[in-house]
PDB file of C-alpha atoms in Angstrom:
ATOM      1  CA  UNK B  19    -179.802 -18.008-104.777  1.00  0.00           C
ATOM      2  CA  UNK B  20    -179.002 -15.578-107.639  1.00  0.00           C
ATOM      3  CA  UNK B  21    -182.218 -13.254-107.729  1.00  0.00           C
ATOM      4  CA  UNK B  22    -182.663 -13.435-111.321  1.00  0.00           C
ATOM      5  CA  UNK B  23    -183.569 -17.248-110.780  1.00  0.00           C
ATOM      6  CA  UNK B  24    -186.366 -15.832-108.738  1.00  0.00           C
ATOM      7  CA  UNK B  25    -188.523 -13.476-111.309  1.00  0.00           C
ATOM      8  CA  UNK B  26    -191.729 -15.445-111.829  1.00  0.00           C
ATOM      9  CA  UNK B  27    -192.009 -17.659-109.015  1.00  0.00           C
ATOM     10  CA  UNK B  28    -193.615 -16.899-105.860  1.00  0.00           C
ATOM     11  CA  UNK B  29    -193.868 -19.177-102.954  1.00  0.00           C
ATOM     12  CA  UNK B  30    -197.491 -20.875-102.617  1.00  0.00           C
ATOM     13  CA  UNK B  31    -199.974 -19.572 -99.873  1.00  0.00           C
ATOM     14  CA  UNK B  32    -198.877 -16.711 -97.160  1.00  0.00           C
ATOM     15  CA  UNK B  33    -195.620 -16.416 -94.807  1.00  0.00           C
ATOM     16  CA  UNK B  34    -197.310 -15.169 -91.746  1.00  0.00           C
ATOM     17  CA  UNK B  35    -194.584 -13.331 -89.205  1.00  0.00           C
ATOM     18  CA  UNK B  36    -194.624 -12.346 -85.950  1.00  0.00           C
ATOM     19  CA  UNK B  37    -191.911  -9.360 -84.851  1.00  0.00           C
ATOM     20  CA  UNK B  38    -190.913  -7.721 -81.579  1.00  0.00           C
ATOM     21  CA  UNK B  39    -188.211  -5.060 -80.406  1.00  0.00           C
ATOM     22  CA  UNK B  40    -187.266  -4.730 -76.920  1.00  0.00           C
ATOM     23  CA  UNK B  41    -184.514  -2.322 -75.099  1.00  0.00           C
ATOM     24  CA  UNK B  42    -183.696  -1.846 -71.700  1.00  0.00           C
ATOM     25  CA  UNK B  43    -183.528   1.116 -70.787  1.00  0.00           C
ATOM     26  CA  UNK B  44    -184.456   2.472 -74.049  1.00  0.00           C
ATOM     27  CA  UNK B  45    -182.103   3.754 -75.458  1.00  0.00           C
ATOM     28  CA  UNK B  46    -179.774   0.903 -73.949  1.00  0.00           C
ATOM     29  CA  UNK B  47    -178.822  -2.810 -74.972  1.00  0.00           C
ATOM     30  CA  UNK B  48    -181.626  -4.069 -77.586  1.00  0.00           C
ATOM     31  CA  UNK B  49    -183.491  -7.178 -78.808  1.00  0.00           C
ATOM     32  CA  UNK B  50    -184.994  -8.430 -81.884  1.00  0.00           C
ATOM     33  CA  UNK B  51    -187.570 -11.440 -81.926  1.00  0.00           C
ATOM     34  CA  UNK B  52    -188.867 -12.513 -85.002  1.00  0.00           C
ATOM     35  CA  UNK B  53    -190.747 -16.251 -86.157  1.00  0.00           C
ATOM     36  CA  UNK B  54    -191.677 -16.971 -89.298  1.00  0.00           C
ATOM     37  CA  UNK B  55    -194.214 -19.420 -90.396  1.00  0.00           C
ATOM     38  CA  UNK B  56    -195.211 -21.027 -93.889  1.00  0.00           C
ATOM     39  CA  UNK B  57    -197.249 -23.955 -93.577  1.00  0.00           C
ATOM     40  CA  UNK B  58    -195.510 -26.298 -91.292  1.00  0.00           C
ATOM     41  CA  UNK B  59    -192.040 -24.528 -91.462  1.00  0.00           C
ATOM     42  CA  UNK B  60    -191.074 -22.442 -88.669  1.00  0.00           C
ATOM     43  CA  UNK B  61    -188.166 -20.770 -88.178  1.00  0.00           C
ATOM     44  CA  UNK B  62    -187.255 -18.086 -85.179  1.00  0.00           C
ATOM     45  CA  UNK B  63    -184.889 -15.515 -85.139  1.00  0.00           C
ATOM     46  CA  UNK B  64    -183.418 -13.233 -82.437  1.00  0.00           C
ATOM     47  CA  UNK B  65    -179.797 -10.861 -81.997  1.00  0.00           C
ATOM     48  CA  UNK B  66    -179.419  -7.739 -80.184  1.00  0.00           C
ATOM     49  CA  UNK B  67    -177.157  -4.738 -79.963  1.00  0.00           C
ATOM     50  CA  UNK B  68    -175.257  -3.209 -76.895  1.00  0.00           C
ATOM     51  CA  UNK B  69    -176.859   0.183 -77.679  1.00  0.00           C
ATOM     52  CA  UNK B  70    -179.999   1.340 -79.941  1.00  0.00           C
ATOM     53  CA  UNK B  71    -183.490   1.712 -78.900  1.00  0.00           C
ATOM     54  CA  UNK B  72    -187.256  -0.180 -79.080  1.00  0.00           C
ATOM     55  CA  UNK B  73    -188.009   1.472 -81.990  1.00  0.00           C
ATOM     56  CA  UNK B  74    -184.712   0.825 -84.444  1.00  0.00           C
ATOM     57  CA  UNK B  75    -185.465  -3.182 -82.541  1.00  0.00           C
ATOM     58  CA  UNK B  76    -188.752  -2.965 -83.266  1.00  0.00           C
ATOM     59  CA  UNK B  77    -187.837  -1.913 -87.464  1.00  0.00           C
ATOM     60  CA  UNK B  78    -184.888  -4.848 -87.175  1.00  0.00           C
ATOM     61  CA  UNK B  79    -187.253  -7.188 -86.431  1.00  0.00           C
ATOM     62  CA  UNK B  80    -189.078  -6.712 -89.448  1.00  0.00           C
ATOM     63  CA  UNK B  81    -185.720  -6.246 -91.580  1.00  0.00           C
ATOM     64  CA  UNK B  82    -184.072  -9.599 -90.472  1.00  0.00           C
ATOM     65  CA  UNK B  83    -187.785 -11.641 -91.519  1.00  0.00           C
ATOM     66  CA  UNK B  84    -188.093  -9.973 -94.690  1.00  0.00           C
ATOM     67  CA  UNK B  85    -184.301 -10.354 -95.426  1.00  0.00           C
ATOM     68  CA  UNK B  86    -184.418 -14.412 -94.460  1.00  0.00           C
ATOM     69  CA  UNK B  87    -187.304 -14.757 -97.316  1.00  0.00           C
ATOM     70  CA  UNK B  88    -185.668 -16.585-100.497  1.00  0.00           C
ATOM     71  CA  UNK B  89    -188.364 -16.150-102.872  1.00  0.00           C
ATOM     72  CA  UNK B  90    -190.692 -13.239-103.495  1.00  0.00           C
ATOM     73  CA  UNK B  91    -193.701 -14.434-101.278  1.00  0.00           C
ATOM     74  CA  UNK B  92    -197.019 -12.844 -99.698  1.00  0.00           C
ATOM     75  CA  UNK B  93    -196.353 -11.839 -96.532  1.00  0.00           C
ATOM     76  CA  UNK B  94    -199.029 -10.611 -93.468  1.00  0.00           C
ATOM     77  CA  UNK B  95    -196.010  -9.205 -90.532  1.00  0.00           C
ATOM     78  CA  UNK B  96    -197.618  -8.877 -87.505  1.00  0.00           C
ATOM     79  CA  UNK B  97    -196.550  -6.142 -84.967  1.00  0.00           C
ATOM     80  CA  UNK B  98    -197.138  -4.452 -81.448  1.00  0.00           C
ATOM     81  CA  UNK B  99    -195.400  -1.315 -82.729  1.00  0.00           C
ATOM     82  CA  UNK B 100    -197.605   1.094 -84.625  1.00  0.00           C
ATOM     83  CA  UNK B 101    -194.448   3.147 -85.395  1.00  0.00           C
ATOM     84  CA  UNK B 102    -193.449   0.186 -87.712  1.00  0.00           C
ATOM     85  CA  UNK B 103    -197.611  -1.037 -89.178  1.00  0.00           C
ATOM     86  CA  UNK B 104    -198.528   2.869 -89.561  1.00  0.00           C
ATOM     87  CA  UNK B 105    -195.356   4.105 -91.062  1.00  0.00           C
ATOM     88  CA  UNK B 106    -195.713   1.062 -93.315  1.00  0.00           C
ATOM     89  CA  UNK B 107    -199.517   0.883 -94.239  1.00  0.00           C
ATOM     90  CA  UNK B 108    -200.458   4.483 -94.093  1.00  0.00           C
ATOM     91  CA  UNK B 109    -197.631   5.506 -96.143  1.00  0.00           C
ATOM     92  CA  UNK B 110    -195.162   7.686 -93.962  1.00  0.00           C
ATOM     93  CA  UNK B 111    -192.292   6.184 -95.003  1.00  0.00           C
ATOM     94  CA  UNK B 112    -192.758   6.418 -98.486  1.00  0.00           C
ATOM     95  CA  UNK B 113    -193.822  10.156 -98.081  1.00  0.00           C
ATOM     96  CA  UNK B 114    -190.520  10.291 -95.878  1.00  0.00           C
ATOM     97  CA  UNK B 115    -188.245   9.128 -98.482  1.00  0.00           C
ATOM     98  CA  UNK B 116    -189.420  11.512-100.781  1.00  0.00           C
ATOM     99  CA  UNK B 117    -188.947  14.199 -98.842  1.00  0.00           C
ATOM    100  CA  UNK B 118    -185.388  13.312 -98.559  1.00  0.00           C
ATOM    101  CA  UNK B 119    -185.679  11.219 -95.180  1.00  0.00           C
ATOM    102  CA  UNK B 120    -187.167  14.572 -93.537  1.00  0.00           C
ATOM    103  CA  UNK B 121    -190.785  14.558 -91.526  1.00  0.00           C
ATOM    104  CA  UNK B 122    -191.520  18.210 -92.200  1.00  0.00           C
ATOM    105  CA  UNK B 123    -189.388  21.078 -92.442  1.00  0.00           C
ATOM    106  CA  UNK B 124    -188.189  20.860 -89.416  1.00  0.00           C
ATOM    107  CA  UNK B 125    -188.384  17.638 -88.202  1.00  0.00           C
ATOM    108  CA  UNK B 126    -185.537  14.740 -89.398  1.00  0.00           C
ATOM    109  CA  UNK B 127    -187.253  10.896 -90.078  1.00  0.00           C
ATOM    110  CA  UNK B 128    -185.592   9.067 -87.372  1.00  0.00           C
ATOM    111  CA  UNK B 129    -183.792   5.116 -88.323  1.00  0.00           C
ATOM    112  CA  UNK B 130    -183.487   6.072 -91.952  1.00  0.00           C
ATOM    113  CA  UNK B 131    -181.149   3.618 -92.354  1.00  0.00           C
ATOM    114  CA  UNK B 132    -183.663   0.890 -91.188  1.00  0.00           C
ATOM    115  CA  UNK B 133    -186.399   1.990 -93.457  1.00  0.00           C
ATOM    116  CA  UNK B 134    -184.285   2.011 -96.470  1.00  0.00           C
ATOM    117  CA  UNK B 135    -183.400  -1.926 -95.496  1.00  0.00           C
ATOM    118  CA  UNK B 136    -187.102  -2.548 -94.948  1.00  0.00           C
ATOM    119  CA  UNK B 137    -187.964  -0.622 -97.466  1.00  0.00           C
ATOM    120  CA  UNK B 138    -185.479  -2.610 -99.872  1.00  0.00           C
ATOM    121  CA  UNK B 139    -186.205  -5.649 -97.872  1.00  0.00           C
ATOM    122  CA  UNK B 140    -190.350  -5.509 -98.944  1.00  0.00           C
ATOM    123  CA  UNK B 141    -190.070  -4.377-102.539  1.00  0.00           C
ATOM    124  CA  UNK B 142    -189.535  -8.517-103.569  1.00  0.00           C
ATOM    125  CA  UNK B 143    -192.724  -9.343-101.800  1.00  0.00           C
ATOM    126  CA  UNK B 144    -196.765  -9.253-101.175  1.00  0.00           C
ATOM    127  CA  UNK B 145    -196.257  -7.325 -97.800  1.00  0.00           C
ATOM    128  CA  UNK B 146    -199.657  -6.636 -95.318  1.00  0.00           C
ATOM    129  CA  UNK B 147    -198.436  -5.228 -91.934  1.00  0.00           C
ATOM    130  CA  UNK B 148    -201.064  -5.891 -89.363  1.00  0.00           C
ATOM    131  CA  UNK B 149    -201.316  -4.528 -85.623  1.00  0.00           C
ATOM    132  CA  UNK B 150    -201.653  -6.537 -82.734  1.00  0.00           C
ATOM    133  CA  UNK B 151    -201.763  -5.648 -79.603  1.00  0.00           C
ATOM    134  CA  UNK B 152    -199.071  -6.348 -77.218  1.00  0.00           C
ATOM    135  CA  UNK B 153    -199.454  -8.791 -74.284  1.00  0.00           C
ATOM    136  CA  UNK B 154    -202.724  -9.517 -75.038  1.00  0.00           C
ATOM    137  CA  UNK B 155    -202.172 -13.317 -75.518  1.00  0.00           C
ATOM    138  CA  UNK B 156    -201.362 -14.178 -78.995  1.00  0.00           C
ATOM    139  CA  UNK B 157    -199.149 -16.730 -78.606  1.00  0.00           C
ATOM    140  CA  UNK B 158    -196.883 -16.075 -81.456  1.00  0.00           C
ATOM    141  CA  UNK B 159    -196.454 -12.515 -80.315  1.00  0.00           C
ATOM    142  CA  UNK B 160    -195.863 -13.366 -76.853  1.00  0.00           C
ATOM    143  CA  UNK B 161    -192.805 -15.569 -78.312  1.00  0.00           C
ATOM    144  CA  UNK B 162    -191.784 -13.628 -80.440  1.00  0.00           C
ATOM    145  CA  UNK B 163    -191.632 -10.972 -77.093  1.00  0.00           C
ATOM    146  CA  UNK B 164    -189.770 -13.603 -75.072  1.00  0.00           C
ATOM    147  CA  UNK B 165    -187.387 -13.859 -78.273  1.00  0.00           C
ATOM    148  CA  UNK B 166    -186.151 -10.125 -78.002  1.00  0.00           C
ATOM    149  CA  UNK B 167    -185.630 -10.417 -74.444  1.00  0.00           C
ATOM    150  CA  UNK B 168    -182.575 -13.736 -74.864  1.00  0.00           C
ATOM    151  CA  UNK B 169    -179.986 -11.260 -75.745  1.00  0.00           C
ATOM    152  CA  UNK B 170    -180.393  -8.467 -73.642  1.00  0.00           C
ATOM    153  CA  UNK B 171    -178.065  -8.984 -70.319  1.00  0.00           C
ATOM    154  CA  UNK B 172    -175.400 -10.599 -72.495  1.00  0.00           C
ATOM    155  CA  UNK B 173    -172.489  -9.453 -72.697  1.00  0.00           C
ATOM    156  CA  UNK B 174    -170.247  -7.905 -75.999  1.00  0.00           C
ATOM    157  CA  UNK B 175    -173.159  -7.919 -77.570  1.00  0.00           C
ATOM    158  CA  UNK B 176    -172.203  -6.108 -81.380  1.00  0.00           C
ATOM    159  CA  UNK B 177    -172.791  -1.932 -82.005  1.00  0.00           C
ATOM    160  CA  UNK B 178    -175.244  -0.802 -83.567  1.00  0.00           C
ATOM    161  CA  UNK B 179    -173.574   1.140 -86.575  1.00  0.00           C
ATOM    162  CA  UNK B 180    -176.815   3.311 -87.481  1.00  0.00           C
ATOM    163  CA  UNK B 181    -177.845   4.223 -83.929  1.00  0.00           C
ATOM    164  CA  UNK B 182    -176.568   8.214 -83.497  1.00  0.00           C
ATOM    165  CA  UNK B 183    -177.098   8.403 -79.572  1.00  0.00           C
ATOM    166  CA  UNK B 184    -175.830  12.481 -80.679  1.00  0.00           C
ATOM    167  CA  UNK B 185    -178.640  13.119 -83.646  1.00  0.00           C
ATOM    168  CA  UNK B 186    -181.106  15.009 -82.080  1.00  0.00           C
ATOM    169  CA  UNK B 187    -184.362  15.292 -84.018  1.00  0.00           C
ATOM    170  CA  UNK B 188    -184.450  17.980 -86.556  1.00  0.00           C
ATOM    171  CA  UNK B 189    -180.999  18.383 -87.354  1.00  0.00           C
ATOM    172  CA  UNK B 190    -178.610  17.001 -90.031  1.00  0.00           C
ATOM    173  CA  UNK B 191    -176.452  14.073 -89.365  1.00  0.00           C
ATOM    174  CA  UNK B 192    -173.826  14.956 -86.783  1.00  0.00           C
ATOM    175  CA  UNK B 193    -170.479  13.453 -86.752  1.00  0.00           C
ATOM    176  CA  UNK B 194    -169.006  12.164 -83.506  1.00  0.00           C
ATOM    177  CA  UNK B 195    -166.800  14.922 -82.586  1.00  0.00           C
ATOM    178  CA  UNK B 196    -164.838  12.756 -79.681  1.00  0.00           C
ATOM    179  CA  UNK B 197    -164.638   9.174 -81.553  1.00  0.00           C
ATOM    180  CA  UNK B 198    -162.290   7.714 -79.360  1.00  0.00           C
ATOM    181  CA  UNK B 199    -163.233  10.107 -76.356  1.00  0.00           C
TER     182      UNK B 199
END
């Protein structure tokens, strides 16, 4: 759908999602869970990558809901990483990007990439991120836990093109040296 055809409608009542990230070891081959629910529509969604960590899953999660959305919608994401809710409620991110994707003077904002998608990704919608805590029995987290996990022993699972396994915290962007090494 052409987004123009979009301006002035938003879908009635709340989409209420449910994300996890997984990665074993961390950094090693990654998950993404993610269910969506609008009334009585569900849809889940899952994919992985051979080599990234919990947090960029965690952030991908989020990005691949908010990206499935057709229509500008109010949205309450629910999450077991407080990397993703506080970065997102308390304003970090924004703060971040206006400081040129730096944390303080010294100090780099890791997954860039990610939070300009989310970031991008959130700016058509209502979004409340919400904590919950992880393994504690919400159903919808605990699936959307078990999602993450489907993908993580396969094999050829894709790259993922943003993860630096080289950038050090801190530092500008370093290029691979060795790409073919």
């Amino acid at each position: 759908m052409n987004r123009d055809n979009t301006k002035g409608y938003e879908a009635p009542g709340t989409v209420e999602i449910y994300t996890d990230g997984a990665c074993e070891p961390n950094p090693g081959a990654g998950g993404y869970g993610a269910i969506l629910i609008h009334g009585d529509i569900r849809k889940e969604l899952h994919g992985g990558f051979s080599l990234t960590t919990n947090n960029r899953m965690e952030l991908f999660a989020a990005i691949a809901a908010m990206e499935d959305l057709k229509v500008p919608c109010k949205v309450r994401l629910h999450s077991d990483s407080k990397y993703l809710v506080d970065a997102m409620s308390l304003g970090w991110v924004c703060r971040w990007e206006g400081k040129g994707w730096w944390r303080t003077k010294k100090e780099k904002a890791l997954n860039a990439d990610l939070w300009k998608r989310l970031l991008t990704a959130c700016n058509k919608h209502q979004v409340e991120f919400v904590w919950v805590k992880g393994h504690a029995g919400n159903p919808e987290n605990e699936r959307a836990d078990e999602l993450s996990t489907l993908l993580l022993k396969q094999p050829d699972l894709p790259a993922d093109e943003g993860y630096n396994p080289l950038q050090p915290r801190g530092l500008p962007d370093i290029p691979l040296l060795f790409p073919d090494a």
